[in-house]
Coordinates of C-alpha atoms and ligand atoms in Angstrom, one line a residue:
X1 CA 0.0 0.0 0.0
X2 CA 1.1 3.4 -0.8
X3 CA 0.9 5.0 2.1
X4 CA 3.5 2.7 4.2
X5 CA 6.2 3.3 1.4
X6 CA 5.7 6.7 1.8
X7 CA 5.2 7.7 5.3
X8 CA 7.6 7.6 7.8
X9 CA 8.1 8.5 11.7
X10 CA 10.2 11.1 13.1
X11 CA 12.2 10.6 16.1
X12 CA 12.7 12.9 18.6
X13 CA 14.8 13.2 21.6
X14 CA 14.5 16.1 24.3
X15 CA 17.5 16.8 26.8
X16 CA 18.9 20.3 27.4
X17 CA 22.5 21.9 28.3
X18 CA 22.6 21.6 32.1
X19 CA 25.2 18.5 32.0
X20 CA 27.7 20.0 29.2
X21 CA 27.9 19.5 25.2
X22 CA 29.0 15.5 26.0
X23 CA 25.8 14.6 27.7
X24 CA 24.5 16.0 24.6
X25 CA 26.5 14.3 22.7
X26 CA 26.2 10.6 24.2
X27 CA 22.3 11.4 24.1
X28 CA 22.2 11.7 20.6
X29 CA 24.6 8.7 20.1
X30 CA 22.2 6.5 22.0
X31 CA 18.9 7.7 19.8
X32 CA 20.6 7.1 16.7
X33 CA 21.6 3.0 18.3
X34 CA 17.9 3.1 19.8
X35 CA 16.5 4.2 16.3
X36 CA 18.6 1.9 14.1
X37 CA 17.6 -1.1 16.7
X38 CA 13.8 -0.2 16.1
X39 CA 14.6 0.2 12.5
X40 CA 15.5 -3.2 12.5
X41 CA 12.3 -4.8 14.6
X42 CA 9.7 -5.5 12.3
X43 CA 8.0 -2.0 12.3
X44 CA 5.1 -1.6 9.1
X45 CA 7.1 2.7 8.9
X46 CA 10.2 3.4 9.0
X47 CA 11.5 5.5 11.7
X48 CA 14.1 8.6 10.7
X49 CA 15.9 10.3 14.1
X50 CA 15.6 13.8 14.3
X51 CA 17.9 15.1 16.8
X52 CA 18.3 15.8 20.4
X53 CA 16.3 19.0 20.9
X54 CA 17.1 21.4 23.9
X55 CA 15.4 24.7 23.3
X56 CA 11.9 26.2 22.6
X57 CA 13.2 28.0 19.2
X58 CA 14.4 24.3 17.9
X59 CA 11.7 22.5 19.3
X60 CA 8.8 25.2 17.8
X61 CA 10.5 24.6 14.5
X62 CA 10.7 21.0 14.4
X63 CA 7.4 20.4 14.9
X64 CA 6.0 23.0 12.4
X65 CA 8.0 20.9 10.0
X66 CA 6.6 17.9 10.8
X67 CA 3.0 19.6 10.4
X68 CA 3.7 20.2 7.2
X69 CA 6.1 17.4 5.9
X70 CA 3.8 15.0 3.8
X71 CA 6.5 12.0 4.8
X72 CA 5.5 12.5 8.5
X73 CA 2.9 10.2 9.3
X74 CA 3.7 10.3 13.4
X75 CA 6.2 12.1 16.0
X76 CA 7.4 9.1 18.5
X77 CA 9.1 11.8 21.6
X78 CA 11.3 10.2 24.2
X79 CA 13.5 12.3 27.3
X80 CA 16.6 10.9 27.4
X81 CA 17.5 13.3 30.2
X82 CA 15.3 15.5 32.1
X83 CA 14.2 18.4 28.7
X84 CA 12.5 21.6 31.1
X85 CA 8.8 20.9 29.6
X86 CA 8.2 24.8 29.6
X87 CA 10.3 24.5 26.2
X88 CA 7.8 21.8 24.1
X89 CA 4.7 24.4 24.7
X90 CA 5.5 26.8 21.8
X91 CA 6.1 23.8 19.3
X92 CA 3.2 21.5 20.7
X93 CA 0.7 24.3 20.8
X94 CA 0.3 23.9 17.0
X95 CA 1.3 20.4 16.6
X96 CA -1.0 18.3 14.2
X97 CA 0.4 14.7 13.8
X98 CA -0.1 11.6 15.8
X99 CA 2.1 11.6 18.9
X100 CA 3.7 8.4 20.3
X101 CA 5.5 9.0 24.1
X102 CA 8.1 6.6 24.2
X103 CA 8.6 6.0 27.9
X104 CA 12.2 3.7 27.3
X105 CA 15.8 4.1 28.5
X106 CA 19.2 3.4 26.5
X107 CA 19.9 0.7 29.1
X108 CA 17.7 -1.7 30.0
X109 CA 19.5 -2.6 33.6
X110 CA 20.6 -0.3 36.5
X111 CA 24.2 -1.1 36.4
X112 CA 24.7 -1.8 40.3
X113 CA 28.0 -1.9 40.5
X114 CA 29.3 0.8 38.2
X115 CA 26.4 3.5 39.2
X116 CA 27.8 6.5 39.6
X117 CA 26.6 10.0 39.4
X118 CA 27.2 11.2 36.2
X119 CA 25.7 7.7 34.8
X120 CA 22.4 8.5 37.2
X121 CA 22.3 12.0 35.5
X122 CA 22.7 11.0 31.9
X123 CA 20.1 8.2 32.0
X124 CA 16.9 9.8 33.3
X125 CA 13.7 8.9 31.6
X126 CA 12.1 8.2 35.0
X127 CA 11.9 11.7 35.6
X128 CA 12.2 13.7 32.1
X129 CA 9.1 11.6 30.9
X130 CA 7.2 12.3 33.6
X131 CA 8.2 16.1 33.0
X132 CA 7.1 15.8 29.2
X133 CA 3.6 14.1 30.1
X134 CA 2.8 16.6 32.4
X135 CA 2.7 19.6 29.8
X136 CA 1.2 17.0 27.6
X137 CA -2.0 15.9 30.0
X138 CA -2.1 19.9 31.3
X139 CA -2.4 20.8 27.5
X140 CA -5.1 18.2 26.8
X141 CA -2.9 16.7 24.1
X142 CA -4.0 12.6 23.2
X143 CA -1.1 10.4 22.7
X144 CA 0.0 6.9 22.9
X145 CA 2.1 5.8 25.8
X146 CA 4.4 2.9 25.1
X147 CA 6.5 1.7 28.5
X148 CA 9.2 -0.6 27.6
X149 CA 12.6 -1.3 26.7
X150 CA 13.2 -0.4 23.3
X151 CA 14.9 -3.6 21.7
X152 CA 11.9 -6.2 23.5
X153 CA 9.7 -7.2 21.4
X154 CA 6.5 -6.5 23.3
X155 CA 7.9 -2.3 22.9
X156 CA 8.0 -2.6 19.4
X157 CA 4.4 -4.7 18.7
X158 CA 3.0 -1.9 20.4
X159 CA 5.0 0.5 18.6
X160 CA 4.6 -1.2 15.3
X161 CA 0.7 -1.2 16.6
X162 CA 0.4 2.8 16.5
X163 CA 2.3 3.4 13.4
X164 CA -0.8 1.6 12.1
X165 CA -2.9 4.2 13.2
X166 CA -0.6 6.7 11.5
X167 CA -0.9 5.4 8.3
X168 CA -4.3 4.7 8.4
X169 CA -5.2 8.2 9.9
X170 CA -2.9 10.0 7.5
X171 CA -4.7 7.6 5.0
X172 CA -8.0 9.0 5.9
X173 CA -7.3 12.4 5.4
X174 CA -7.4 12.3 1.6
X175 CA -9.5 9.7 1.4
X176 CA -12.4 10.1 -1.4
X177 CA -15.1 8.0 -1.0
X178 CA -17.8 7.4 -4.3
X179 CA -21.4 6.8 -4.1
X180 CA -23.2 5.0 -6.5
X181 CA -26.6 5.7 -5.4
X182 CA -28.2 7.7 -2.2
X183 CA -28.5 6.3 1.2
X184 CA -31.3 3.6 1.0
X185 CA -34.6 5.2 1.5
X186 CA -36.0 5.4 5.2
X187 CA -33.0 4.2 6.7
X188 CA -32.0 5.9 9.9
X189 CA -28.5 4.9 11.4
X190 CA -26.5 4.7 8.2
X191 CA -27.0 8.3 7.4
X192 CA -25.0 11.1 9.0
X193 CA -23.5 14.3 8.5
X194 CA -21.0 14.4 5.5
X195 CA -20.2 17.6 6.2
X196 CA -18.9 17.0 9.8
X197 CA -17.1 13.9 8.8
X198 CA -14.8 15.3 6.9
X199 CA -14.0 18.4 9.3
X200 CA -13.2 15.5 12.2
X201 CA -12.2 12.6 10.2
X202 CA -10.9 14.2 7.4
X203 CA -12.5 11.7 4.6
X204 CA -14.5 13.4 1.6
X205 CA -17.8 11.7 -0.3
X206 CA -18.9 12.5 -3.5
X207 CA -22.4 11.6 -5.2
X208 CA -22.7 9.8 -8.6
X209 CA -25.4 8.4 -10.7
X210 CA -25.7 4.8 -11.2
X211 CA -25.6 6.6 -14.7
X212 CA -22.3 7.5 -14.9
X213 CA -21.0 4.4 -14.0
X214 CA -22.9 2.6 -16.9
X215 CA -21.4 4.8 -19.6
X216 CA -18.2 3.5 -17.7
X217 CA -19.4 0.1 -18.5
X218 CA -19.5 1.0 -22.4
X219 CA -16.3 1.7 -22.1
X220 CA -15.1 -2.0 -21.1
X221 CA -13.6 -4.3 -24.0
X222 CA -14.3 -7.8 -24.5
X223 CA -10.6 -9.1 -24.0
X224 CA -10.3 -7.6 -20.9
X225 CA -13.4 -9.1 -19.6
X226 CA -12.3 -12.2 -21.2
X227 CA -9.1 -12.0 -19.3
X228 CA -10.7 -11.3 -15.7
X229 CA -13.0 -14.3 -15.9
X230 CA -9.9 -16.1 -16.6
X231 CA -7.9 -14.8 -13.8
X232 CA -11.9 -15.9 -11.7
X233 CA -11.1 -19.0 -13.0
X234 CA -7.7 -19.6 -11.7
X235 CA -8.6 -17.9 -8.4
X236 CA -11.7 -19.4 -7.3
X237 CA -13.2 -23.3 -7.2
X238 CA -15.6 -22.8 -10.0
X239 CA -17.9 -25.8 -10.8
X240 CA -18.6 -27.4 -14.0
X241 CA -22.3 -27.5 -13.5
X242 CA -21.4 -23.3 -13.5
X243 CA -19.6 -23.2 -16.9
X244 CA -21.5 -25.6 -19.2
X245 CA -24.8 -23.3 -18.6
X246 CA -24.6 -20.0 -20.7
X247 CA -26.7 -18.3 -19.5
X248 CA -25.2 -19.0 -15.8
X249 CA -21.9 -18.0 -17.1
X250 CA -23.0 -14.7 -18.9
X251 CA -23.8 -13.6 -15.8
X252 CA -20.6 -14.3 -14.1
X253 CA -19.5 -12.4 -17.9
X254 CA -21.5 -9.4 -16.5
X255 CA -20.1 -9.3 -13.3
X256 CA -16.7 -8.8 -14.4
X257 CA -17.6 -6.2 -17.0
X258 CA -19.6 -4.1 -13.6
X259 CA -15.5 -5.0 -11.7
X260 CA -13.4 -3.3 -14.2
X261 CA -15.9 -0.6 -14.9
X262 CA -16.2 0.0 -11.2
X263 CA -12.3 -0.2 -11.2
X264 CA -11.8 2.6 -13.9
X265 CA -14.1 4.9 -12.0
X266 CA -12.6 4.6 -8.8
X267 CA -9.3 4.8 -10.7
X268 CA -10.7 8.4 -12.1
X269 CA -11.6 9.8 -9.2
X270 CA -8.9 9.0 -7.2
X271 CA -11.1 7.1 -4.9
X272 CA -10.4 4.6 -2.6
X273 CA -13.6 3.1 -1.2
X274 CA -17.3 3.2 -2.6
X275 CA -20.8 2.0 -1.9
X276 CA -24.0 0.6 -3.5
X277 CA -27.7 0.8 -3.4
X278 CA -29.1 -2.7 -4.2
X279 CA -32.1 -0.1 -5.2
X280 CA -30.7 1.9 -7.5
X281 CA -28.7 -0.3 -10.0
X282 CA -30.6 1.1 -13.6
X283 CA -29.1 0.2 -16.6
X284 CA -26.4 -2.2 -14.6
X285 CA -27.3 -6.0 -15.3
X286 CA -26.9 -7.4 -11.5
X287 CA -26.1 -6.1 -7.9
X288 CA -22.7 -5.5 -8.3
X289 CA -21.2 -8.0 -5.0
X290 CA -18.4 -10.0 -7.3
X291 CA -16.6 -6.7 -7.6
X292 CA -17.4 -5.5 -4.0
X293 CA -15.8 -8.6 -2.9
X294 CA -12.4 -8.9 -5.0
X295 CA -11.8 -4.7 -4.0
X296 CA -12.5 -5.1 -0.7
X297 CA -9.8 -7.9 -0.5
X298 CA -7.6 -5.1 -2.1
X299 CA -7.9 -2.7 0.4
X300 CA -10.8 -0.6 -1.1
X301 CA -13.7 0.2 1.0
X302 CA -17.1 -0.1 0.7
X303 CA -20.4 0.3 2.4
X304 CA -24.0 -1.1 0.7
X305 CA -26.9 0.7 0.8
X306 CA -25.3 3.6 0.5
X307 CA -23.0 3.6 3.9
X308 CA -20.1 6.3 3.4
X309 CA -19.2 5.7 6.9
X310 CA -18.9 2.3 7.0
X311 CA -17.2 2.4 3.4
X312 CA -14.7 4.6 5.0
X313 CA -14.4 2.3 7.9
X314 CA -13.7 -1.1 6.1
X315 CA -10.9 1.4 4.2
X316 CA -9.0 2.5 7.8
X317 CA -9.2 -1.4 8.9
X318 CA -7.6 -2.7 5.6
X319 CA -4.9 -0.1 6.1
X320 CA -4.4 -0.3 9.5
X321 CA -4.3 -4.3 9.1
X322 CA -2.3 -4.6 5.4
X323 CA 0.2 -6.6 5.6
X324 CA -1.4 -8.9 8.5
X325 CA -2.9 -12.2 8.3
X326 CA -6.5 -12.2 9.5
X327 CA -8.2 -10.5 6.8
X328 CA -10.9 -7.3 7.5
X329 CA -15.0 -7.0 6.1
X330 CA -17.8 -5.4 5.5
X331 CA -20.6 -7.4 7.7
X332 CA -24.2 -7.0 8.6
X333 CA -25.8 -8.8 11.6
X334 CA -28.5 -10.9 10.3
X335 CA -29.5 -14.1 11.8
X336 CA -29.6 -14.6 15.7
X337 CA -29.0 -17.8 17.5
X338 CA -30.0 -18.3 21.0
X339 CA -28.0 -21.6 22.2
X340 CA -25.6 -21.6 24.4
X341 CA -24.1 -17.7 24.6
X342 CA -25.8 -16.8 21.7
X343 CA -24.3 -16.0 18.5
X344 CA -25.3 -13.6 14.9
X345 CA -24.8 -15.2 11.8
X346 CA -23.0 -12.1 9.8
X347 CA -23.7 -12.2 5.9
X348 CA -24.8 -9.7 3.2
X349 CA -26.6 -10.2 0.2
X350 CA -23.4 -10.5 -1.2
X351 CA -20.7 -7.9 -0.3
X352 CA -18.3 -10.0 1.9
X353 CA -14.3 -9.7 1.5
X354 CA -13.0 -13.2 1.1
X355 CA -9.8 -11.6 3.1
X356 CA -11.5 -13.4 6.4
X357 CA -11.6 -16.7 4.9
X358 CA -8.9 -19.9 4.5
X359 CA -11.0 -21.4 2.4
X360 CA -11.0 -21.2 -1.6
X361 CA -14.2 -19.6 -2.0
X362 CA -16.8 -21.0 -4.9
X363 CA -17.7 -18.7 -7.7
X364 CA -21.4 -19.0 -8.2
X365 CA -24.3 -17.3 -9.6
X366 CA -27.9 -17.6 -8.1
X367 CA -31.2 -15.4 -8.2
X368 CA -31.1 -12.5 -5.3
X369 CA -34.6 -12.2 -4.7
X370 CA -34.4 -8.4 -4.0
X371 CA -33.8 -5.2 -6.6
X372 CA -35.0 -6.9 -9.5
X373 CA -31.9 -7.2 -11.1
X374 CA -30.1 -10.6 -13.1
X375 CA -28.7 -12.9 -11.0
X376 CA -25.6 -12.2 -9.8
X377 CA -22.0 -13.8 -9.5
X378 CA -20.5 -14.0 -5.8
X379 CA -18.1 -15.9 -4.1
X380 CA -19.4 -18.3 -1.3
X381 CA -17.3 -19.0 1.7
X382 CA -17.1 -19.2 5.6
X383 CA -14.8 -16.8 7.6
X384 CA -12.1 -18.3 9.3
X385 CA -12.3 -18.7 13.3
X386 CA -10.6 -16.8 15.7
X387 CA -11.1 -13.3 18.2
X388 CA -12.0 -9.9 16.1
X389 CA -13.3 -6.5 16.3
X390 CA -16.8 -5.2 15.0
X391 CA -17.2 -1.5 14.5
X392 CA -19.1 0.8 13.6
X393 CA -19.6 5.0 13.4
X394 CA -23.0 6.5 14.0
X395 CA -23.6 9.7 13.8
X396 CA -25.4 11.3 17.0
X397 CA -26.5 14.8 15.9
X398 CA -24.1 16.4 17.9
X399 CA -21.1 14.0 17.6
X400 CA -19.7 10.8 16.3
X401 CA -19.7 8.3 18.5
X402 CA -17.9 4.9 17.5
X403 CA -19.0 1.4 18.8
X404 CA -16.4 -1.3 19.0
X405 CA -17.1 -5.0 19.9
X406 CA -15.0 -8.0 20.4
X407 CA -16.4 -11.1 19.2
X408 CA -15.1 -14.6 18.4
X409 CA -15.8 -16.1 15.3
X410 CA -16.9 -20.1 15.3
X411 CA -17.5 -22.6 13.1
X412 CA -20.2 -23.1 11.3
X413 CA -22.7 -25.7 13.4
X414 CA -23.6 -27.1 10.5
X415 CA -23.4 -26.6 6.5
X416 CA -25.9 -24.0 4.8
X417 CA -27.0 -25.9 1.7
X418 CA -29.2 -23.3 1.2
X419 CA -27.6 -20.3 1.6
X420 CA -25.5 -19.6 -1.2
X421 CA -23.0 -16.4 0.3
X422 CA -20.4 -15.4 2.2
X423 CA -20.7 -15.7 6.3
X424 CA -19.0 -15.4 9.3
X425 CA -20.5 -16.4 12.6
X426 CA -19.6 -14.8 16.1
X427 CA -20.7 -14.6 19.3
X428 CA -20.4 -11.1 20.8
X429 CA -18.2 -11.0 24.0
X430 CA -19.1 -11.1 27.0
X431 CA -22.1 -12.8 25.6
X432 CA -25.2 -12.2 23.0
X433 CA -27.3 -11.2 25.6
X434 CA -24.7 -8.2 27.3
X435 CA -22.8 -8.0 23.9
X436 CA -26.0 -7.3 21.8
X437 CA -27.9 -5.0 24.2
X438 CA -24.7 -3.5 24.8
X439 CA -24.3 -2.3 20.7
X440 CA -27.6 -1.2 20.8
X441 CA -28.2 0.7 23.8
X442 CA -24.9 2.6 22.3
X443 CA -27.1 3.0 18.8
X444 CA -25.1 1.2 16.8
X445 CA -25.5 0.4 13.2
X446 CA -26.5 -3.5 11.7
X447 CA -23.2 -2.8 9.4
X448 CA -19.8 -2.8 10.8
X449 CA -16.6 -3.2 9.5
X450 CA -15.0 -6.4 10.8
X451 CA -11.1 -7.1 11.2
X452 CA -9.0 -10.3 12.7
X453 CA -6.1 -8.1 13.0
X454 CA -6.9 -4.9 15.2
X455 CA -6.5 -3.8 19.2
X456 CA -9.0 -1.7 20.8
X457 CA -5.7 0.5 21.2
X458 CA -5.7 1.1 17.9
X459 CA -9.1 2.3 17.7
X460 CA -8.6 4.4 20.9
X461 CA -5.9 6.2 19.2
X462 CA -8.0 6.5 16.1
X463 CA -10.6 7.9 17.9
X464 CA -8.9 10.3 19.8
X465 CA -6.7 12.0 16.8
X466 CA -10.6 12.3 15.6
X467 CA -12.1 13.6 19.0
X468 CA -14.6 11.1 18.6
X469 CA -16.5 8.9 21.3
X470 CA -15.5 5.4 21.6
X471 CA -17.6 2.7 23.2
X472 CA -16.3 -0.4 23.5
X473 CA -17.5 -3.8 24.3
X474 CA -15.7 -6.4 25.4
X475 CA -15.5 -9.3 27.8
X476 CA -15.8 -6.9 30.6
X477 CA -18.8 -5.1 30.0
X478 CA -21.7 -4.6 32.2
X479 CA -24.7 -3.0 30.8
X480 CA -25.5 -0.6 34.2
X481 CA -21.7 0.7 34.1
X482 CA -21.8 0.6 30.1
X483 CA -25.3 3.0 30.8
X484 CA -23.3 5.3 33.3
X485 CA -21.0 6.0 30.5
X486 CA -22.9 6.9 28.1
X487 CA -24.1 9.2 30.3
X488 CA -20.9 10.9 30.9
X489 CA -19.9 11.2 27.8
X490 CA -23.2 13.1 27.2
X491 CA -21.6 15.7 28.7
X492 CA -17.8 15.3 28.3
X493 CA -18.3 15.1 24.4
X494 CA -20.9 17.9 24.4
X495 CA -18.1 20.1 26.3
X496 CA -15.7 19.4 23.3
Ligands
MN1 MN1 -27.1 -3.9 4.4

């Protein structure tokens, strides 16, 4: 992905002149071996020192040009000595990027025997980060607090963890979102304020006629389609029964033509996610799902029905998780299942990434029953089992507020002969019962995006850079303390 070749994460290490030019000097030998050592973990950015800073003027300046620098993504800050915090105000008044607070020392040991009073004065993070985190919490700035030694492997997960965030957030900030189609008539939670989304979460969405996207279609040879259903082919377990009936197979024909259409126009407009209204499909042949599936296995967002902020969503969880092995979604709660815990059988009609599956999905083509439209091509699989995070973004009228669950993905109880599309099947922690009431007391939407790969950290640092509510739902939640909070943040959010 683009954006983690081109991003990177400044390094930055305060100190000042009270011990001589030598301290200064041995501080700014250590960040460079501490920077090379993280350069050398497994980090998703790479991280480019910046200098020992000790003074306002050079702080205020750094910072204003990491504000502006496209390359920086994220600021990771760490006192080797004790820096006077007075000195960061100027520079962090103004600062815009994500902030991590590396709380680490060059040596991981006291050295008991050698100790001695210059080695005490040189090596004082305990103190110099408090000194930084004060002006930080007494200027209301969010940040990420990692508390570690820098060459353990736990320090740089969690390190590795935020720069996720940065790339997604900085992501997110030019992200253009298309809409083929309005918000599906009536339909409450999926709505929202455009407008207000892209002040706080920096994502813009644009309208287009189904229209437009048909004239696109015109536009798509024959080879290429020819070509595409080849590469279905090769992809996907595609049954015989499938390709010896034409009319069957023209349809799966169709489907790619509405991909590489859908492609082009993205391509165009320099967008990056989109969404569709199973209502408004004129002059396309089928509900486009084939094509929703393969992009969103690519990265690309989408919402149905319309849902920009779910379409943006599914983008930031593909960013933050590229690279990673659990695979992220679009999903929609559909079926319940009251045995045992409980559990929601998670579908669509058709729009699910076939990132969350191990399985080779099947290519098939089948009436939809809904829109009116040709039959359309999907791929048919089971998501794989494991722990994963459901969120979604509603919009509140005075605020955002988003809603994250964790919820473990089972098996299948038994085949679904019957159900010809993609599925996934969790049971909401701590339970249906808490988990469910939980999501809806909150107001949350029947869409989420869905990732194997994502902490609630991540989404706490997401929401913060935003100023955004989070909820979350976990194994931990109680619905009378989950209530108390909502009322708080009634007012703390309202204050904002
Ligand atoms: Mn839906």
């Amino acid at each position: 992905m683009d954006v983690f070749k081109k991003s990177k994460i400044w390094f930055i290490t305060g100190t000042q002149l009270l011990y001589g030019g030598d301290a200064v000097r041995q501080v700014d030998e250590h960040s460079q071996t501490i920077t090379r050592g993280l350069n050398a973990g497994a980090l998703p950015l790479e991280i480019v020192y910046k200098g020992a800073v000790d003074s306002a003027e050079e702080i205020d300046s750094l910072l204003k040009r990491a504000n502006t620098e496209p390359e920086c993504a994220g600021i990771i800050v760490w006192m080797h000595t004790f820096s006077p915090a007075k000195m960061w105000i100027r520079g962090l008044k103004t600062l815009n990027k994500p902030l991590l607070h590396l709380h680490t020392q060059f040596n991981r040991e006291i050295p008991w025997a050698q100790m001695d009073m210059d080695y005490m004065n040189l090596n004082q993070s305990a103190h110099g980060d408090r000194e930084f985190a004060h002006i930080l919490s007494r200027m209301r700035i969010n940040r990420r607090i990692v508390v570690g030694f820098w060459d353990d492997r736990e320090t740089q997960f969690q390190i590795a963890d935020w720069m996720r965030v940065c790339a997604a957030w900085c992501d997110q900030q030019t992200l253009r979102i298309v809409r083929f189609g309005d918000n599906m008539n009536n339909v409450a939670v999926t709505d929202g304020d455009k407008v207000e989304a892209e002040v706080r979460l920096g994502y813009h969405v644009d309208y287009y006629p189904v229209g437009d996207l048909v004239e696109t279609q015109k536009g798509v040879a024959d080879a290429e389609i020819r070509d595409l259903v080849e590469t279905y082919e090769a992809e996907y377990l595609v049954a015989q029964e499938l390709r010896s009936n034409e009319a069957a197979w023209r349809q799966v024909w169709e489907a790619a033509r509405e991909e590489l259409a859908i492609r082009r126009f993205l391509e165009e407009k320099k967008a990056k996610a989109f969404t569709t209204n199973f209502d408004a499909l004129h002059g396309l042949n089928q509900l486009p799902g084939l094509a929703s599936q393969r992009l969103m296995a690519e990265g690309i967002g989408f919402g149905a029905e319309g849902d920009w902020k779910t379409a943006a969503l599914t983008r930031l969880f593909s960013v933050m998780g590229f690279g990673l092995e659990g695979g992220s979604s679009f999903l929609e709660d559909y079926v319940l299942h009251f045995k045992g815990e409980g559990a929601i059988l998670q579908a669509h009609m058709l729009e699910v990434s076939p990132s969350i599956t191990r399985e080779r999905p099947r290519l098939e083509v089948h009436p939809l029953g809904i829109g009116g439209k040709a039959d359309p091509a999907r791929l048919v699989f089971s998501a794989h089992e494991g722990t994963g995070v459901a969120a979604t973004i509603v919009d509140l009228g005075d605020r955002f507020r988003m809603i994250a669950a964790k919820v473990q993905c089972l098996a299948l109880e038994a085949d679904l002969p019957k159900l010809p599309v993609a599925r996934a099947f969790w049971k909401p922690e701590p339970n249906l019962a808490i988990g469910a009431a939980a999501w809806m007391l909150a107001g949350g939407t029947h869409h989420s995006a869905f990732s194997f790969d994502l902490s609630f950290d991540q989404l706490e640092d997401y929401a913060e850079l935003a100023q955004m509510e989070l909820v979350i739902i976990d194994e931990n939640t109680n619905l009378r303390a989950l209530k108390e909070i909502l009322r708080v943040n009634e007012v703390f959010y309202r204050s904002m």
